[in-house]
GROMACS .gro file of C-alpha atoms in nm:
model
  149
    1MET     CA    1   0.010  -0.039  -0.047
    2SER     CA    2   0.133   0.347  -0.070
    3LEU     CA    3   0.204   0.625   0.114
    4LEU     CA    4  -0.038   0.812  -0.055
    5THR     CA    5  -0.309   0.535   0.056
    6GLN     CA    6  -0.248   0.520   0.353
    7PHE     CA    7  -0.278   0.920   0.418
    8SER     CA    8  -0.591   0.895   0.248
    9ALA     CA    9  -0.745   0.636   0.414
   10ALA     CA   10  -0.648   0.799   0.782
   11LEU     CA   11  -0.777   1.128   0.634
   12LYS     CA   12  -1.074   0.962   0.606
   13ARG     CA   13  -1.140   0.794   0.927
   14ARG     CA   14  -1.072   1.132   1.108
   15ILE     CA   15  -1.274   1.328   0.891
   16GLU     CA   16  -1.563   1.113   0.889
   17ALA     CA   17  -1.526   1.121   1.260
   18ASN     CA   18  -1.494   1.450   1.307
   19LEU     CA   19  -1.790   1.571   1.071
   20VAL     CA   20  -2.052   1.365   1.286
   21ILE     CA   21  -1.883   1.562   1.546
   22ALA     CA   22  -1.917   1.902   1.435
   23GLY     CA   23  -2.265   1.843   1.300
   24GLU     CA   24  -2.391   1.731   1.652
   25ILE     CA   25  -2.217   2.051   1.792
   26VAL     CA   26  -2.467   2.251   1.528
   27ALA     CA   27  -2.721   2.010   1.600
   28THR     CA   28  -2.697   2.123   1.971
   29GLU     CA   29  -2.727   2.483   1.921
   30VAL     CA   30  -3.024   2.464   1.717
   31ARG     CA   31  -3.203   2.235   1.978
   32ARG     CA   32  -3.064   2.503   2.229
   33ASN     CA   33  -3.230   2.794   2.014
   34VAL     CA   34  -3.561   2.621   2.039
   35ASN     CA   35  -3.554   2.513   2.409
   36ASP     CA   36  -3.458   2.828   2.492
   37ALA     CA   37  -3.654   3.080   2.242
   38PRO     CA   38  -3.764   3.431   2.388
   39ARG     CA   39  -4.135   3.451   2.359
   40GLY     CA   40  -4.188   3.789   2.252
   41GLY     CA   41  -4.547   3.628   2.071
   42LYS     CA   42  -4.919   3.550   2.132
   43THR     CA   43  -5.040   3.361   2.416
   44TYR     CA   44  -5.277   3.091   2.320
   45ARG     CA   45  -5.479   2.839   2.501
   46ILE     CA   46  -5.519   2.523   2.316
   47LYS     CA   47  -5.742   2.251   2.351
   48ASN     CA   48  -5.559   1.875   2.443
   49ALA     CA   49  -5.689   1.575   2.346
   50SER     CA   50  -5.868   1.515   2.666
   51GLY     CA   51  -6.050   1.817   2.671
   52SER     CA   52  -5.854   2.004   2.969
   53TYR     CA   53  -5.634   2.331   2.794
   54ARG     CA   54  -5.292   2.421   2.764
   55THR     CA   55  -5.101   2.820   2.722
   56HIS     CA   56  -4.838   2.815   2.486
   57THR     CA   57  -4.647   3.141   2.428
   58ALA     CA   58  -4.550   3.169   2.104
   59SER     CA   59  -4.232   3.324   1.957
   60ALA     CA   60  -4.221   3.638   1.772
   61ALA     CA   61  -4.115   3.715   1.405
   62GLY     CA   62  -3.731   3.631   1.339
   63GLU     CA   63  -3.713   3.457   1.710
   64SER     CA   64  -3.648   3.098   1.728
   65PRO     CA   65  -3.966   2.901   1.735
   66ALA     CA   66  -4.058   2.889   2.116
   67THR     CA   67  -4.091   2.508   2.201
   68ASP     CA   68  -4.440   2.362   2.273
   69LEU     CA   69  -4.463   1.968   2.299
   70GLY     CA   70  -4.087   1.914   2.224
   71PHE     CA   71  -4.185   1.739   1.856
   72LEU     CA   72  -3.953   2.030   1.671
   73VAL     CA   73  -3.664   1.968   1.909
   74ARG     CA   74  -3.729   1.559   1.901
   75SER     CA   75  -3.745   1.573   1.493
   76ILE     CA   76  -3.330   1.735   1.481
   77GLN     CA   77  -3.100   1.496   1.338
   78VAL     CA   78  -2.766   1.462   1.237
   79GLU     CA   79  -2.733   1.272   0.859
   80PRO     CA   80  -2.371   1.195   0.802
   81ASP     CA   81  -2.303   1.171   0.403
   82LEU     CA   82  -1.969   0.946   0.463
   83GLN     CA   83  -1.935   0.853   0.109
   84ASN     CA   84  -1.921   1.229   0.018
   85LEU     CA   85  -1.747   1.390   0.310
   86ARG     CA   86  -2.029   1.579   0.445
   87VAL     CA   87  -2.345   1.615   0.765
   88ARG     CA   88  -2.657   1.803   0.720
   89ILE     CA   89  -2.876   1.851   1.022
   90ILE     CA   90  -3.233   1.815   0.922
   91SER     CA   91  -3.538   1.827   1.098
   92LEU     CA   92  -3.768   1.527   1.019
   93HIS     CA   93  -4.060   1.615   0.844
   94SER     CA   94  -4.231   1.280   1.022
   95ILE     CA   95  -4.219   1.435   1.330
   96ALA     CA   96  -4.262   1.838   1.293
   97PRO     CA   97  -4.361   1.877   0.935
   98TYR     CA   98  -4.430   2.216   1.006
   99ALA     CA   99  -4.010   2.290   1.020
  100LYS     CA  100  -3.987   2.439   0.743
  101ARG     CA  101  -4.243   2.672   0.696
  102LEU     CA  102  -4.109   2.796   1.095
  103GLU     CA  103  -3.780   2.851   0.947
  104TYR     CA  104  -3.897   3.034   0.619
  105GLY     CA  105  -4.173   3.132   0.704
  106ASP     CA  106  -4.530   3.093   0.485
  107LEU     CA  107  -4.707   3.417   0.339
  108SER     CA  108  -5.008   3.184   0.260
  109SER     CA  109  -5.074   3.206   0.614
  110ARG     CA  110  -4.891   3.497   0.712
  111LEU     CA  111  -4.644   3.362   0.917
  112ALA     CA  112  -4.318   3.533   0.955
  113PRO     CA  113  -3.987   3.334   0.944
  114ARG     CA  114  -3.877   3.189   1.269
  115PRO     CA  115  -3.507   3.056   1.201
  116PHE     CA  116  -3.373   2.808   1.375
  117MET     CA  117  -3.165   2.622   1.171
  118PHE     CA  118  -2.981   2.901   1.002
  119LYS     CA  119  -2.937   3.062   1.353
  120GLY     CA  120  -2.757   2.752   1.524
  121LEU     CA  121  -2.539   2.708   1.179
  122ASN     CA  122  -2.406   3.066   1.193
  123ALA     CA  123  -2.345   3.032   1.595
  124LYS     CA  124  -2.108   2.681   1.559
  125LYS     CA  125  -2.011   2.712   1.199
  126GLN     CA  126  -1.693   2.860   1.307
  127GLN     CA  127  -1.629   2.595   1.573
  128ALA     CA  128  -1.738   2.320   1.341
  129ILE     CA  129  -1.479   2.414   1.081
  130ARG     CA  130  -1.234   2.446   1.331
  131ILE     CA  131  -1.300   2.062   1.411
  132VAL     CA  132  -1.239   1.936   1.077
  133GLN     CA  133  -0.914   2.106   1.016
  134ASN     CA  134  -0.755   1.968   1.287
  135ALA     CA  135  -0.911   1.656   1.198
  136VAL     CA  136  -0.682   1.763   0.875
  137ALA     CA  137  -0.374   1.866   1.035
  138GLN     CA  138  -0.384   1.540   1.288
  139ALA     CA  139  -0.443   1.308   1.012
  140THR     CA  140  -0.069   1.457   0.860
  141ARG     CA  141   0.103   1.482   1.219
  142ASP     CA  142  -0.005   1.086   1.273
  143MET     CA  143   0.140   0.999   0.936
  144GLN     CA  144   0.479   1.166   0.967
  145GLY     CA  145   0.763   0.942   0.991
  146VAL     CA  146   0.510   0.641   0.873
  147PRO     CA  147   0.693   0.397   0.588
  148PRO     CA  148   0.493   0.286   0.354
  149VAL     CA  149   0.356  -0.043   0.392
   0.00000   0.00000   0.00000
């Protein structure tokens, strides 16, 4: 096996592991944005399936969505695409089908955007980049002085 092949394999392993770590850091920030969102919007009384009522204070336009029952937070997942050396932070449609409407807004229902995904990415983008850059640097250090097999 050539030195280049060894280096490529070591680099790929390091990057894959650190991409997942970087993705989890961003996803955690996205979840935190929703859980800790300011609640500057309207307060609603919502009828439960049991017939009782609960109160929910929504977020205002431009704020991250205020959590209610926790579906949005539970929908945030890290989806590694290691074949292409990338990772996606997604909101599973099956859990929170309204996530896209919250992020971008919805003109048909006059819902202004409540960004939470981009806000989380922007807050942790540089940290995620540093994690992957450090993985490349560590793989390079690991290969110094290694003879080809």
